[in-house]
Amino acid sequence: MIVEKQIKRVLILATLVALVASCGNNRKMKGGIDSKDNYTDEYYAGLNDSLLLSLNAEILIKHYWREIEPGDYLFGKPADGRIEEWKELCAGKNPDGEQVQRASLIGYKSINQYVTVQDLYSLWYYDSTNRYNDELTLWRLEQYDTASHSPTLERERFDILKTRIQSLCDFEPQFQIDLNIHTGFLADFQEFISRLFFKEVISHSDSLVVMALKKENDEWLNYHAAVDSAFRIIDGNPSGMDGSSWSMAISGIREDDALIREHSLSDYLFHQIGELDECDIVRHVTVSAQKVMREYRRFMVTFKDDEYSYTLEERRTVLEEEMEAWKKWMDARDSVSGLLSGSRKAVYDNCTNNARRMKYIMLKNRYEGYGVTSDDMWRLRIPYTVPDEELDGPSFDERWKEFLDSLDNR
């Protein structure tokens, strides 16, 4: 479906360019986004109508910085001096005064969205120095969002942040390389959200628990890296002929794994600060540590030897390494749990069970369905919302085999 959608977008773009050529390349829209006198308004205005009129014409791109009251920042006002430093940094990475063809803005909803995305692309990917500067990212997102917010709860703050990110990422990449970067963008934002949850948990914990939590976070990072390494061997081609969209699959499992991290922390944070009662948390059937380890083993024996994949030994080895990293993360969570008591311990342990449940489902899906996939493959994956009574149903490979057999029997 993704490929078909991109073909349609290319055809539409070609048609629009042809229309532009017949009308003249330098037509300007009166009072539109070419007007330099009303740039502030145009910065936030929609782009669709104006793009239809003059795709080949160029548009001036520059930053517009709005004033934000100290109390309007979701996670606190940055330190004095940092804001001016960050403005200069963004303007240096994504220079003001650039003339960009309107066609480059196809798929974006406003200049504000386009400039913000280009800023973060430059800050995160062209120079990785600022990729994990979460305070800078938060401030740049504040500049993007023009709505007025007055959250009083931590849950509201995170909900607003997520909505803000969803809005920013709601643009349509035009070509495969753009799709690859966009899926990486989504994965990096999910990791960013997970880091914020961890920082907030730390800020509300006593010193003894903080030490255990930092150890737990180190083990999480080791495990998360092991997932990436394992997937590249399990799903990769040793010849390097993985296809132009393979990086989408890598980003997809990274985003999925970071979502597990969020669920390992979120309810605990909200309960920790008094915003979620123990009786209100969502509970699932217990997924034991042993159950997850058994599914790792079942996954290993599903590997088949073929000329387009790494050897069976290589694939099993990297999955075993990931399994050990997972076990160490779970052991570190047990250590944190041992320092807690009462409802905090109960909620933290439930978060651990939620993480185990999600990992169990990921393993049962055999790391399939990431990147560009068929509708049938997507339909046969087990969703994280699967009812507990169906949790131990057929794994993806069993579902896929049954599906293929049904085609043969037609």
mmCIF file with all atom_site columns, N, CA and C in Angstrom, residues 103-149:
data_model
loop_
_atom_site.group_PDB
_atom_site.id
_atom_site.type_symbol
_atom_site.label_atom_id
_atom_site.label_alt_id
_atom_site.label_comp_id
_atom_site.label_asym_id
_atom_site.label_entity_id
_atom_site.label_seq_id
_atom_site.pdbx_PDB_ins_code
_atom_site.Cartn_x
_atom_site.Cartn_y
_atom_site.Cartn_z
_atom_site.occupancy
_atom_site.B_iso_or_equiv
_atom_site.pdbx_formal_charge
_atom_site.auth_seq_id
_atom_site.auth_comp_id
_atom_site.auth_asym_id
_atom_site.auth_atom_id
_atom_site.pdbx_PDB_model_num
ATOM 1   N N  . ALA A 1 103 ? 7.769  23.009 -4.917 1.00 0.00 ? 103 ALA A N  1
ATOM 2   C CA . ALA A 1 103 ? 7.608  21.556 -5.027 1.00 0.00 ? 103 ALA A CA 1
ATOM 3   C C  . ALA A 1 103 ? 8.235  20.833 -3.839 1.00 0.00 ? 103 ALA A C  1
ATOM 4   N N  . SER A 1 104 ? 9.257  21.450 -3.223 1.00 0.00 ? 104 SER A N  1
ATOM 5   C CA . SER A 1 104 ? 9.920  20.835 -2.075 1.00 0.00 ? 104 SER A CA 1
ATOM 6   C C  . SER A 1 104 ? 9.008  20.798 -0.853 1.00 0.00 ? 104 SER A C  1
ATOM 7   N N  . LEU A 1 105 ? 7.972  21.641 -0.867 1.00 0.00 ? 105 LEU A N  1
ATOM 8   C CA . LEU A 1 105 ? 7.068  21.721 0.274  1.00 0.00 ? 105 LEU A CA 1
ATOM 9   C C  . LEU A 1 105 ? 5.812  20.863 0.106  1.00 0.00 ? 105 LEU A C  1
ATOM 10  N N  . ILE A 1 106 ? 5.733  20.131 -1.007 1.00 0.00 ? 106 ILE A N  1
ATOM 11  C CA . ILE A 1 106 ? 4.597  19.230 -1.199 1.00 0.00 ? 106 ILE A CA 1
ATOM 12  C C  . ILE A 1 106 ? 4.565  18.224 -0.040 1.00 0.00 ? 106 ILE A C  1
ATOM 13  N N  . GLY A 1 107 ? 3.388  18.052 0.538  1.00 0.00 ? 107 GLY A N  1
ATOM 14  C CA . GLY A 1 107 ? 3.230  17.108 1.644  1.00 0.00 ? 107 GLY A CA 1
ATOM 15  C C  . GLY A 1 107 ? 3.252  17.777 2.998  1.00 0.00 ? 107 GLY A C  1
ATOM 16  N N  . TYR A 1 108 ? 3.763  19.020 3.068  1.00 0.00 ? 108 TYR A N  1
ATOM 17  C CA . TYR A 1 108 ? 3.785  19.769 4.329  1.00 0.00 ? 108 TYR A CA 1
ATOM 18  C C  . TYR A 1 108 ? 2.546  20.653 4.430  1.00 0.00 ? 108 TYR A C  1
ATOM 19  N N  . LYS A 1 109 ? 2.153  20.957 5.658  1.00 0.00 ? 109 LYS A N  1
ATOM 20  C CA . LYS A 1 109 ? 0.929  21.725 5.877  1.00 0.00 ? 109 LYS A CA 1
ATOM 21  C C  . LYS A 1 109 ? 1.177  23.205 6.116  1.00 0.00 ? 109 LYS A C  1
ATOM 22  N N  . SER A 1 110 ? 2.408  23.571 6.429  1.00 0.00 ? 110 SER A N  1
ATOM 23  C CA . SER A 1 110 ? 2.726  24.980 6.659  1.00 0.00 ? 110 SER A CA 1
ATOM 24  C C  . SER A 1 110 ? 4.237  25.160 6.562  1.00 0.00 ? 110 SER A C  1
ATOM 25  N N  . ILE A 1 111 ? 4.652  26.415 6.380  1.00 0.00 ? 111 ILE A N  1
ATOM 26  C CA . ILE A 1 111 ? 6.090  26.717 6.420  1.00 0.00 ? 111 ILE A CA 1
ATOM 27  C C  . ILE A 1 111 ? 6.629  26.402 7.809  1.00 0.00 ? 111 ILE A C  1
ATOM 28  N N  . ASN A 1 112 ? 5.835  26.680 8.830  1.00 0.00 ? 112 ASN A N  1
ATOM 29  C CA . ASN A 1 112 ? 6.220  26.384 10.213 1.00 0.00 ? 112 ASN A CA 1
ATOM 30  C C  . ASN A 1 112 ? 6.592  24.903 10.357 1.00 0.00 ? 112 ASN A C  1
ATOM 31  N N  . GLN A 1 113 ? 5.754  24.024 9.821  1.00 0.00 ? 113 GLN A N  1
ATOM 32  C CA . GLN A 1 113 ? 6.032  22.589 9.912  1.00 0.00 ? 113 GLN A CA 1
ATOM 33  C C  . GLN A 1 113 ? 7.297  22.242 9.131  1.00 0.00 ? 113 GLN A C  1
ATOM 34  N N  . TYR A 1 114 ? 7.413  22.766 7.916  1.00 0.00 ? 114 TYR A N  1
ATOM 35  C CA . TYR A 1 114 ? 8.567  22.468 7.071  1.00 0.00 ? 114 TYR A CA 1
ATOM 36  C C  . TYR A 1 114 ? 9.870  22.914 7.735  1.00 0.00 ? 114 TYR A C  1
ATOM 37  N N  . VAL A 1 115 ? 9.907  24.151 8.235  1.00 0.00 ? 115 VAL A N  1
ATOM 38  C CA . VAL A 1 115 ? 11.132 24.680 8.843  1.00 0.00 ? 115 VAL A CA 1
ATOM 39  C C  . VAL A 1 115 ? 11.482 23.908 10.105 1.00 0.00 ? 115 VAL A C  1
ATOM 40  N N  . THR A 1 116 ? 10.481 23.561 10.908 1.00 0.00 ? 116 THR A N  1
ATOM 41  C CA . THR A 1 116 ? 10.740 22.809 12.141 1.00 0.00 ? 116 THR A CA 1
ATOM 42  C C  . THR A 1 116 ? 11.325 21.440 11.830 1.00 0.00 ? 116 THR A C  1
ATOM 43  N N  . VAL A 1 117 ? 10.744 20.756 10.844 1.00 0.00 ? 117 VAL A N  1
ATOM 44  C CA . VAL A 1 117 ? 11.259 19.440 10.460 1.00 0.00 ? 117 VAL A CA 1
ATOM 45  C C  . VAL A 1 117 ? 12.697 19.557 9.966  1.00 0.00 ? 117 VAL A C  1
ATOM 46  N N  . GLN A 1 118 ? 12.962 20.553 9.115  1.00 0.00 ? 118 GLN A N  1
ATOM 47  C CA . GLN A 1 118 ? 14.315 20.722 8.583  1.00 0.00 ? 118 GLN A CA 1
ATOM 48  C C  . GLN A 1 118 ? 15.306 21.073 9.692  1.00 0.00 ? 118 GLN A C  1
ATOM 49  N N  . ASP A 1 119 ? 14.868 21.849 10.670 1.00 0.00 ? 119 ASP A N  1
ATOM 50  C CA . ASP A 1 119 ? 15.729 22.151 11.818 1.00 0.00 ? 119 ASP A CA 1
ATOM 51  C C  . ASP A 1 119 ? 16.127 20.870 12.540 1.00 0.00 ? 119 ASP A C  1
ATOM 52  N N  . LEU A 1 120 ? 15.137 20.035 12.855 1.00 0.00 ? 120 LEU A N  1
ATOM 53  C CA . LEU A 1 120 ? 15.417 18.815 13.614 1.00 0.00 ? 120 LEU A CA 1
ATOM 54  C C  . LEU A 1 120 ? 16.206 17.811 12.786 1.00 0.00 ? 120 LEU A C  1
ATOM 55  N N  . TYR A 1 121 ? 15.918 17.725 11.500 1.00 0.00 ? 121 TYR A N  1
ATOM 56  C CA . TYR A 1 121 ? 16.735 16.874 10.629 1.00 0.00 ? 121 TYR A CA 1
ATOM 57  C C  . TYR A 1 121 ? 18.201 17.302 10.719 1.00 0.00 ? 121 TYR A C  1
ATOM 58  N N  . SER A 1 122 ? 18.428 18.615 10.620 1.00 0.00 ? 122 SER A N  1
ATOM 59  C CA . SER A 1 122 ? 19.799 19.130 10.646 1.00 0.00 ? 122 SER A CA 1
ATOM 60  C C  . SER A 1 122 ? 20.455 18.900 11.996 1.00 0.00 ? 122 SER A C  1
ATOM 61  N N  . LEU A 1 123 ? 19.690 19.129 13.065 1.00 0.00 ? 123 LEU A N  1
ATOM 62  C CA . LEU A 1 123 ? 20.245 18.979 14.414 1.00 0.00 ? 123 LEU A CA 1
ATOM 63  C C  . LEU A 1 123 ? 20.514 17.525 14.769 1.00 0.00 ? 123 LEU A C  1
ATOM 64  N N  . TRP A 1 124 ? 19.679 16.620 14.287 1.00 0.00 ? 124 TRP A N  1
ATOM 65  C CA . TRP A 1 124 ? 19.783 15.216 14.676 1.00 0.00 ? 124 TRP A CA 1
ATOM 66  C C  . TRP A 1 124 ? 20.664 14.387 13.749 1.00 0.00 ? 124 TRP A C  1
ATOM 67  N N  . TYR A 1 125 ? 20.604 14.669 12.453 1.00 0.00 ? 125 TYR A N  1
ATOM 68  C CA . TYR A 1 125 ? 21.217 13.745 11.500 1.00 0.00 ? 125 TYR A CA 1
ATOM 69  C C  . TYR A 1 125 ? 22.469 14.275 10.808 1.00 0.00 ? 125 TYR A C  1
ATOM 70  N N  . TYR A 1 126 ? 22.537 15.583 10.552 1.00 0.00 ? 126 TYR A N  1
ATOM 71  C CA . TYR A 1 126 ? 23.710 16.109 9.875  1.00 0.00 ? 126 TYR A CA 1
ATOM 72  C C  . TYR A 1 126 ? 24.855 16.352 10.843 1.00 0.00 ? 126 TYR A C  1
ATOM 73  N N  . ASP A 1 127 ? 24.503 16.497 12.107 1.00 0.00 ? 127 ASP A N  1
ATOM 74  C CA . ASP A 1 127 ? 25.509 16.662 13.156 1.00 0.00 ? 127 ASP A CA 1
ATOM 75  C C  . ASP A 1 127 ? 24.903 16.053 14.424 1.00 0.00 ? 127 ASP A C  1
ATOM 76  N N  . SER A 1 128 ? 25.328 14.853 14.768 1.00 0.00 ? 128 SER A N  1
ATOM 77  C CA . SER A 1 128 ? 24.690 14.097 15.853 1.00 0.00 ? 128 SER A CA 1
ATOM 78  C C  . SER A 1 128 ? 24.956 14.685 17.244 1.00 0.00 ? 128 SER A C  1
ATOM 79  N N  . THR A 1 129 ? 25.724 15.779 17.309 1.00 0.00 ? 129 THR A N  1
ATOM 80  C CA . THR A 1 129 ? 26.038 16.399 18.603 1.00 0.00 ? 129 THR A CA 1
ATOM 81  C C  . THR A 1 129 ? 24.778 16.713 19.396 1.00 0.00 ? 129 THR A C  1
ATOM 82  N N  . ASN A 1 130 ? 23.717 17.133 18.706 1.00 0.00 ? 130 ASN A N  1
ATOM 83  C CA . ASN A 1 130 ? 22.502 17.583 19.377 1.00 0.00 ? 130 ASN A CA 1
ATOM 84  C C  . ASN A 1 130 ? 21.363 16.574 19.325 1.00 0.00 ? 130 ASN A C  1
ATOM 85  N N  . ARG A 1 131 ? 21.649 15.370 18.873 1.00 0.00 ? 131 ARG A N  1
ATOM 86  C CA . ARG A 1 131 ? 20.582 14.379 18.707 1.00 0.00 ? 131 ARG A CA 1
ATOM 87  C C  . ARG A 1 131 ? 19.916 14.020 20.030 1.00 0.00 ? 131 ARG A C  1
ATOM 88  N N  . TYR A 1 132 ? 20.681 14.012 21.105 1.00 0.00 ? 132 TYR A N  1
ATOM 89  C CA . TYR A 1 132 ? 20.135 13.644 22.409 1.00 0.00 ? 132 TYR A CA 1
ATOM 90  C C  . TYR A 1 132 ? 20.037 14.838 23.351 1.00 0.00 ? 132 TYR A C  1
ATOM 91  N N  . ASN A 1 133 ? 20.040 16.033 22.782 1.00 0.00 ? 133 ASN A N  1
ATOM 92  C CA . ASN A 1 133 ? 19.842 17.244 23.582 1.00 0.00 ? 133 ASN A CA 1
ATOM 93  C C  . ASN A 1 133 ? 18.332 17.439 23.728 1.00 0.00 ? 133 ASN A C  1
ATOM 94  N N  . ASP A 1 134 ? 17.757 16.777 24.714 1.00 0.00 ? 134 ASP A N  1
ATOM 95  C CA . ASP A 1 134 ? 16.304 16.758 24.847 1.00 0.00 ? 134 ASP A CA 1
ATOM 96  C C  . ASP A 1 134 ? 15.732 18.124 25.213 1.00 0.00 ? 134 ASP A C  1
ATOM 97  N N  . GLU A 1 135 ? 16.489 18.944 25.930 1.00 0.00 ? 135 GLU A N  1
ATOM 98  C CA . GLU A 1 135 ? 16.013 20.281 26.271 1.00 0.00 ? 135 GLU A CA 1
ATOM 99  C C  . GLU A 1 135 ? 15.880 21.131 25.008 1.00 0.00 ? 135 GLU A C  1
ATOM 100 N N  . LEU A 1 136 ? 16.826 20.999 24.092 1.00 0.00 ? 136 LEU A N  1
ATOM 101 C CA . LEU A 1 136 ? 16.763 21.717 22.816 1.00 0.00 ? 136 LEU A CA 1
ATOM 102 C C  . LEU A 1 136 ? 15.560 21.239 21.998 1.00 0.00 ? 136 LEU A C  1
ATOM 103 N N  . THR A 1 137 ? 15.356 19.940 21.959 1.00 0.00 ? 137 THR A N  1
ATOM 104 C CA . THR A 1 137 ? 14.218 19.389 21.211 1.00 0.00 ? 137 THR A CA 1
ATOM 105 C C  . THR A 1 137 ? 12.888 19.882 21.792 1.00 0.00 ? 137 THR A C  1
ATOM 106 N N  . LEU A 1 138 ? 12.781 19.886 23.121 1.00 0.00 ? 138 LEU A N  1
ATOM 107 C CA . LEU A 1 138 ? 11.558 20.370 23.758 1.00 0.00 ? 138 LEU A CA 1
ATOM 108 C C  . LEU A 1 138 ? 11.289 21.828 23.394 1.00 0.00 ? 138 LEU A C  1
ATOM 109 N N  . TRP A 1 139 ? 12.337 22.650 23.427 1.00 0.00 ? 139 TRP A N  1
ATOM 110 C CA . TRP A 1 139 ? 12.167 24.062 23.095 1.00 0.00 ? 139 TRP A CA 1
ATOM 111 C C  . TRP A 1 139 ? 11.748 24.240 21.637 1.00 0.00 ? 139 TRP A C  1
ATOM 112 N N  . ARG A 1 140 ? 12.355 23.440 20.736 1.00 0.00 ? 140 ARG A N  1
ATOM 113 C CA . ARG A 1 140 ? 11.996 23.576 19.306 1.00 0.00 ? 140 ARG A CA 1
ATOM 114 C C  . ARG A 1 140 ? 10.548 23.165 19.062 1.00 0.00 ? 140 ARG A C  1
ATOM 115 N N  . LEU A 1 141 ? 10.083 22.171 19.803 1.00 0.00 ? 141 LEU A N  1
ATOM 116 C CA . LEU A 1 141 ? 8.681  21.766 19.704 1.00 0.00 ? 141 LEU A CA 1
ATOM 117 C C  . LEU A 1 141 ? 7.753  22.836 20.280 1.00 0.00 ? 141 LEU A C  1
ATOM 118 N N  . GLU A 1 142 ? 8.208  23.538 21.326 1.00 0.00 ? 142 GLU A N  1
ATOM 119 C CA . GLU A 1 142 ? 7.420  24.645 21.872 1.00 0.00 ? 142 GLU A CA 1
ATOM 120 C C  . GLU A 1 142 ? 7.234  25.732 20.814 1.00 0.00 ? 142 GLU A C  1
ATOM 121 N N  . GLN A 1 143 ? 8.299  26.017 20.066 1.00 0.00 ? 143 GLN A N  1
ATOM 122 C CA . GLN A 1 143 ? 8.210  27.030 19.022 1.00 0.00 ? 143 GLN A CA 1
ATOM 123 C C  . GLN A 1 143 ? 7.263  26.597 17.902 1.00 0.00 ? 143 GLN A C  1
ATOM 124 N N  . TYR A 1 144 ? 7.206  25.315 17.654 1.00 0.00 ? 144 TYR A N  1
ATOM 125 C CA . TYR A 1 144 ? 6.337  24.806 16.574 1.00 0.00 ? 144 TYR A CA 1
ATOM 126 C C  . TYR A 1 144 ? 4.858  24.936 16.925 1.00 0.00 ? 144 TYR A C  1
ATOM 127 N N  . ASP A 1 145 ? 4.506  24.623 18.152 1.00 0.00 ? 145 ASP A N  1
ATOM 128 C CA . ASP A 1 145 ? 3.104  24.587 18.574 1.00 0.00 ? 145 ASP A CA 1
ATOM 129 C C  . ASP A 1 145 ? 2.637  25.984 18.982 1.00 0.00 ? 145 ASP A C  1
ATOM 130 N N  . THR A 1 146 ? 1.605  26.497 18.313 1.00 0.00 ? 146 THR A N  1
ATOM 131 C CA . THR A 1 146 ? 1.121  27.843 18.610 1.00 0.00 ? 146 THR A CA 1
ATOM 132 C C  . THR A 1 146 ? -0.111 27.830 19.514 1.00 0.00 ? 146 THR A C  1
ATOM 133 N N  . ALA A 1 147 ? -0.607 26.653 19.851 1.00 0.00 ? 147 ALA A N  1
ATOM 134 C CA . ALA A 1 147 ? -1.795 26.577 20.702 1.00 0.00 ? 147 ALA A CA 1
ATOM 135 C C  . ALA A 1 147 ? -1.455 26.971 22.132 1.00 0.00 ? 147 ALA A C  1
ATOM 136 N N  . SER A 1 148 ? -2.446 27.429 22.861 1.00 0.00 ? 148 SER A N  1
ATOM 137 C CA . SER A 1 148 ? -2.269 27.808 24.261 1.00 0.00 ? 148 SER A CA 1
ATOM 138 C C  . SER A 1 148 ? -2.622 26.616 25.149 1.00 0.00 ? 148 SER A C  1
ATOM 139 N N  . HIS A 1 149 ? -1.708 26.252 26.047 1.00 0.00 ? 149 HIS A N  1
ATOM 140 C CA . HIS A 1 149 ? -1.910 25.095 26.913 1.00 0.00 ? 149 HIS A CA 1
ATOM 141 C C  . HIS A 1 149 ? -1.739 25.512 28.371 1.00 0.00 ? 149 HIS A C  1
#
